[in-house]
PDB file of C-alpha atoms in Angstrom:
ATOM      1  CA  UNK A  12     100.498  88.713  73.227  1.00  0.00           C
ATOM      2  CA  UNK A  13      97.732  91.288  73.609  1.00  0.00           C
ATOM      3  CA  UNK A  14      98.639  94.695  74.984  1.00  0.00           C
ATOM      4  CA  UNK A  15      97.151  95.855  78.253  1.00  0.00           C
ATOM      5  CA  UNK A  16      94.371  98.431  77.859  1.00  0.00           C
ATOM      6  CA  UNK A  17      96.431 101.223  79.410  1.00  0.00           C
ATOM      7  CA  UNK A  18      99.222 100.571  76.887  1.00  0.00           C
ATOM      8  CA  UNK A  19      96.799 100.866  73.979  1.00  0.00           C
ATOM      9  CA  UNK A  20      95.213 104.073  75.278  1.00  0.00           C
ATOM     10  CA  UNK A  21      98.628 105.597  76.050  1.00  0.00           C
ATOM     11  CA  UNK A  22      99.746 104.878  72.492  1.00  0.00           C
ATOM     12  CA  UNK A  23      96.585 106.503  71.121  1.00  0.00           C
ATOM     13  CA  UNK A  24      97.091 109.540  73.357  1.00  0.00           C
ATOM     14  CA  UNK A  25     100.702 109.925  72.255  1.00  0.00           C
ATOM     15  CA  UNK A  26      99.810 109.862  68.558  1.00  0.00           C
ATOM     16  CA  UNK A  27      98.728 112.981  66.698  1.00  0.00           C
ATOM     17  CA  UNK A  28      97.473 111.665  63.365  1.00  0.00           C
ATOM     18  CA  UNK A  29      93.924 110.353  63.267  1.00  0.00           C
ATOM     19  CA  UNK A  30      94.892 107.547  60.846  1.00  0.00           C
ATOM     20  CA  UNK A  31      97.547 106.336  63.306  1.00  0.00           C
ATOM     21  CA  UNK A  32      95.097 106.467  66.207  1.00  0.00           C
ATOM     22  CA  UNK A  33      92.593 104.405  64.221  1.00  0.00           C
ATOM     23  CA  UNK A  34      95.273 101.857  63.336  1.00  0.00           C
ATOM     24  CA  UNK A  35      96.321 101.467  66.973  1.00  0.00           C
ATOM     25  CA  UNK A  36      92.728 100.974  68.117  1.00  0.00           C
ATOM     26  CA  UNK A  37      91.896  98.508  65.343  1.00  0.00           C
ATOM     27  CA  UNK A  38      95.157  96.545  65.697  1.00  0.00           C
ATOM     28  CA  UNK A  39      94.528  96.126  69.425  1.00  0.00           C
ATOM     29  CA  UNK A  40      90.805  95.417  69.217  1.00  0.00           C
ATOM     30  CA  UNK A  41      89.534  93.408  72.174  1.00  0.00           C
ATOM     31  CA  UNK A  42      86.255  93.089  74.013  1.00  0.00           C
ATOM     32  CA  UNK A  43      87.889  94.698  77.056  1.00  0.00           C
ATOM     33  CA  UNK A  44      88.945  97.770  75.051  1.00  0.00           C
ATOM     34  CA  UNK A  45      85.496  98.039  73.500  1.00  0.00           C
ATOM     35  CA  UNK A  46      83.826  97.682  76.909  1.00  0.00           C
ATOM     36  CA  UNK A  47      85.974 100.470  78.354  1.00  0.00           C
ATOM     37  CA  UNK A  48      85.220 102.744  75.411  1.00  0.00           C
ATOM     38  CA  UNK A  49      81.498 101.923  75.508  1.00  0.00           C
ATOM     39  CA  UNK A  50      81.407 102.454  79.278  1.00  0.00           C
ATOM     40  CA  UNK A  51      83.062 105.838  78.872  1.00  0.00           C
ATOM     41  CA  UNK A  52      81.207 107.258  75.879  1.00  0.00           C
ATOM     42  CA  UNK A  53      77.796 105.526  75.784  1.00  0.00           C
ATOM     43  CA  UNK A  54      75.353 107.394  78.009  1.00  0.00           C
ATOM     44  CA  UNK A  55      73.017 104.369  77.936  1.00  0.00           C
ATOM     45  CA  UNK A  56      75.523 102.548  80.164  1.00  0.00           C
ATOM     46  CA  UNK A  57      74.685 103.558  83.718  1.00  0.00           C
ATOM     47  CA  UNK A  58      77.109 102.614  86.489  1.00  0.00           C
ATOM     48  CA  UNK A  59      75.708 101.410  89.805  1.00  0.00           C
ATOM     49  CA  UNK A  60      78.807 102.204  91.851  1.00  0.00           C
ATOM     50  CA  UNK A  61      79.718 105.536  93.463  1.00  0.00           C
ATOM     51  CA  UNK A  62      81.403 108.100  91.250  1.00  0.00           C
ATOM     52  CA  UNK A  63      84.448 110.083  92.283  1.00  0.00           C
ATOM     53  CA  UNK A  64      87.682 108.630  93.613  1.00  0.00           C
ATOM     54  CA  UNK A  65      87.381 104.959  94.511  1.00  0.00           C
ATOM     55  CA  UNK A  66      88.581 103.766  97.945  1.00  0.00           C
ATOM     56  CA  UNK A  67      90.954 101.034  96.820  1.00  0.00           C
ATOM     57  CA  UNK A  68      94.595 100.101  97.307  1.00  0.00           C
ATOM     58  CA  UNK A  69      96.348  99.703  93.946  1.00  0.00           C
ATOM     59  CA  UNK A  70      98.432  96.561  93.658  1.00  0.00           C
ATOM     60  CA  UNK A  71     102.121  96.703  92.930  1.00  0.00           C
ATOM     61  CA  UNK A  72     102.962  97.465  89.325  1.00  0.00           C
ATOM     62  CA  UNK A  73     105.010  94.293  88.914  1.00  0.00           C
ATOM     63  CA  UNK A  74     102.660  91.990  90.796  1.00  0.00           C
ATOM     64  CA  UNK A  75      99.026  92.169  89.757  1.00  0.00           C
ATOM     65  CA  UNK A  76      97.016  88.943  89.834  1.00  0.00           C
ATOM     66  CA  UNK A  77      94.709  89.577  86.884  1.00  0.00           C
ATOM     67  CA  UNK A  78      94.216  91.989  84.018  1.00  0.00           C
ATOM     68  CA  UNK A  79      91.490  94.038  82.448  1.00  0.00           C
ATOM     69  CA  UNK A  80      91.389  91.677  79.472  1.00  0.00           C
ATOM     70  CA  UNK A  81      89.724  89.171  81.860  1.00  0.00           C
ATOM     71  CA  UNK A  82      88.159  91.346  84.530  1.00  0.00           C
ATOM     72  CA  UNK A  83      86.046  93.388  82.098  1.00  0.00           C
ATOM     73  CA  UNK A  84      83.595  90.484  82.166  1.00  0.00           C
ATOM     74  CA  UNK A  85      82.580  91.634  85.654  1.00  0.00           C
ATOM     75  CA  UNK A  86      81.412  95.036  84.371  1.00  0.00           C
ATOM     76  CA  UNK A  87      77.936  93.538  84.019  1.00  0.00           C
ATOM     77  CA  UNK A  88      77.779  93.375  87.821  1.00  0.00           C
ATOM     78  CA  UNK A  89      78.606  97.065  88.338  1.00  0.00           C
ATOM     79  CA  UNK A  90      76.571  98.521  85.452  1.00  0.00           C
ATOM     80  CA  UNK A  91      72.793  98.812  85.454  1.00  0.00           C
ATOM     81  CA  UNK A  92      71.992  95.301  84.231  1.00  0.00           C
ATOM     82  CA  UNK A  93      69.827  92.400  85.337  1.00  0.00           C
ATOM     83  CA  UNK A  94      72.876  90.931  87.092  1.00  0.00           C
ATOM     84  CA  UNK A  95      73.566  94.023  89.201  1.00  0.00           C
ATOM     85  CA  UNK A  96      69.911  94.572  90.096  1.00  0.00           C
ATOM     86  CA  UNK A  97      69.818  91.206  91.849  1.00  0.00           C
ATOM     87  CA  UNK A  98      73.008  91.965  93.781  1.00  0.00           C
ATOM     88  CA  UNK A  99      73.058  93.843  97.110  1.00  0.00           C
ATOM     89  CA  UNK A 100      74.696  97.269  96.948  1.00  0.00           C
ATOM     90  CA  UNK A 101      77.567  96.365  99.308  1.00  0.00           C
ATOM     91  CA  UNK A 102      78.427  93.275  97.272  1.00  0.00           C
ATOM     92  CA  UNK A 103      78.377  95.230  93.992  1.00  0.00           C
ATOM     93  CA  UNK A 104      80.647  97.917  95.429  1.00  0.00           C
ATOM     94  CA  UNK A 105      82.975  95.283  96.894  1.00  0.00           C
ATOM     95  CA  UNK A 106      83.251  93.639  93.454  1.00  0.00           C
ATOM     96  CA  UNK A 107      84.157  97.023  91.955  1.00  0.00           C
ATOM     97  CA  UNK A 108      86.961  97.437  94.518  1.00  0.00           C
ATOM     98  CA  UNK A 109      88.158  93.868  93.879  1.00  0.00           C
ATOM     99  CA  UNK A 110      88.354  94.557  90.143  1.00  0.00           C
ATOM    100  CA  UNK A 111      90.412  97.695  90.797  1.00  0.00           C
ATOM    101  CA  UNK A 112      92.734  95.994  93.278  1.00  0.00           C
ATOM    102  CA  UNK A 113      93.336  92.971  91.051  1.00  0.00           C
ATOM    103  CA  UNK A 114      94.476  94.678  87.848  1.00  0.00           C
ATOM    104  CA  UNK A 115      97.414  96.824  86.768  1.00  0.00           C
ATOM    105  CA  UNK A 116      97.259 100.176  88.611  1.00  0.00           C
ATOM    106  CA  UNK A 117      97.063 102.137  85.330  1.00  0.00           C
ATOM    107  CA  UNK A 118      94.180  99.958  84.144  1.00  0.00           C
ATOM    108  CA  UNK A 119      92.481 100.544  87.502  1.00  0.00           C
ATOM    109  CA  UNK A 120      92.710 104.308  86.874  1.00  0.00           C
ATOM    110  CA  UNK A 121      91.114 103.762  83.464  1.00  0.00           C
ATOM    111  CA  UNK A 122      88.204 101.885  85.062  1.00  0.00           C
ATOM    112  CA  UNK A 123      87.683 104.636  87.665  1.00  0.00           C
ATOM    113  CA  UNK A 124      87.792 107.237  84.878  1.00  0.00           C
ATOM    114  CA  UNK A 125      85.330 105.159  82.858  1.00  0.00           C
ATOM    115  CA  UNK A 126      82.842 105.111  85.745  1.00  0.00           C
ATOM    116  CA  UNK A 127      83.338 108.882  86.120  1.00  0.00           C
ATOM    117  CA  UNK A 128      82.959 109.412  82.328  1.00  0.00           C
ATOM    118  CA  UNK A 129      86.433 110.924  82.000  1.00  0.00           C
ATOM    119  CA  UNK A 130      87.637 110.366  78.471  1.00  0.00           C
ATOM    120  CA  UNK A 131      91.127 108.947  77.837  1.00  0.00           C
ATOM    121  CA  UNK A 132      93.637 111.452  76.458  1.00  0.00           C
ATOM    122  CA  UNK A 133      93.478 111.652  72.679  1.00  0.00           C
ATOM    123  CA  UNK A 134      90.311 109.544  72.356  1.00  0.00           C
ATOM    124  CA  UNK A 135      87.099 111.141  71.140  1.00  0.00           C
ATOM    125  CA  UNK A 136      83.631 109.781  70.561  1.00  0.00           C
ATOM    126  CA  UNK A 137      83.950 110.309  66.805  1.00  0.00           C
ATOM    127  CA  UNK A 138      87.258 108.413  66.781  1.00  0.00           C
ATOM    128  CA  UNK A 139      85.653 105.469  68.601  1.00  0.00           C
ATOM    129  CA  UNK A 140      82.694 105.478  66.196  1.00  0.00           C
ATOM    130  CA  UNK A 141      85.051 105.408  63.223  1.00  0.00           C
ATOM    131  CA  UNK A 142      87.329 102.730  64.675  1.00  0.00           C
ATOM    132  CA  UNK A 143      84.488 100.462  65.802  1.00  0.00           C
ATOM    133  CA  UNK A 144      81.298 101.147  63.814  1.00  0.00           C
ATOM    134  CA  UNK A 145      78.157 100.171  65.698  1.00  0.00           C
ATOM    135  CA  UNK A 146      79.803 100.236  69.144  1.00  0.00           C
ATOM    136  CA  UNK A 147      78.227 103.555  70.121  1.00  0.00           C
ATOM    137  CA  UNK A 148      74.795 104.893  69.211  1.00  0.00           C
ATOM    138  CA  UNK A 149      74.562 107.541  66.508  1.00  0.00           C
TER     139      UNK A 149
END
């Protein structure tokens, strides 16, 4: 079973050796993890939702209906893409809140941090480039 994104990033943050960090990232490679890392580090990705703290109610830690491994597919509606340009602002912002309220509370914090360009503890741009070549621009 795939680890949740917050579990992977916590493990990376708790590890000191670069080789161990790379192994954790590569062993837990998923499109959701890559999307979070790209959304955090790639300046070409522009978010079309308000920055700062998001006005959402986190779901209970033991009872969340979805996960970031599925919900990351909706990022195209909150980033500056063709999909989000066709969507009214209120609907786009509501979708952002729904994503946050439907996933594990720690994953929701990661998404808010991603939109605010706050890097996960222990993860650097150079580490991401080495773990996933071609994910970020040089």
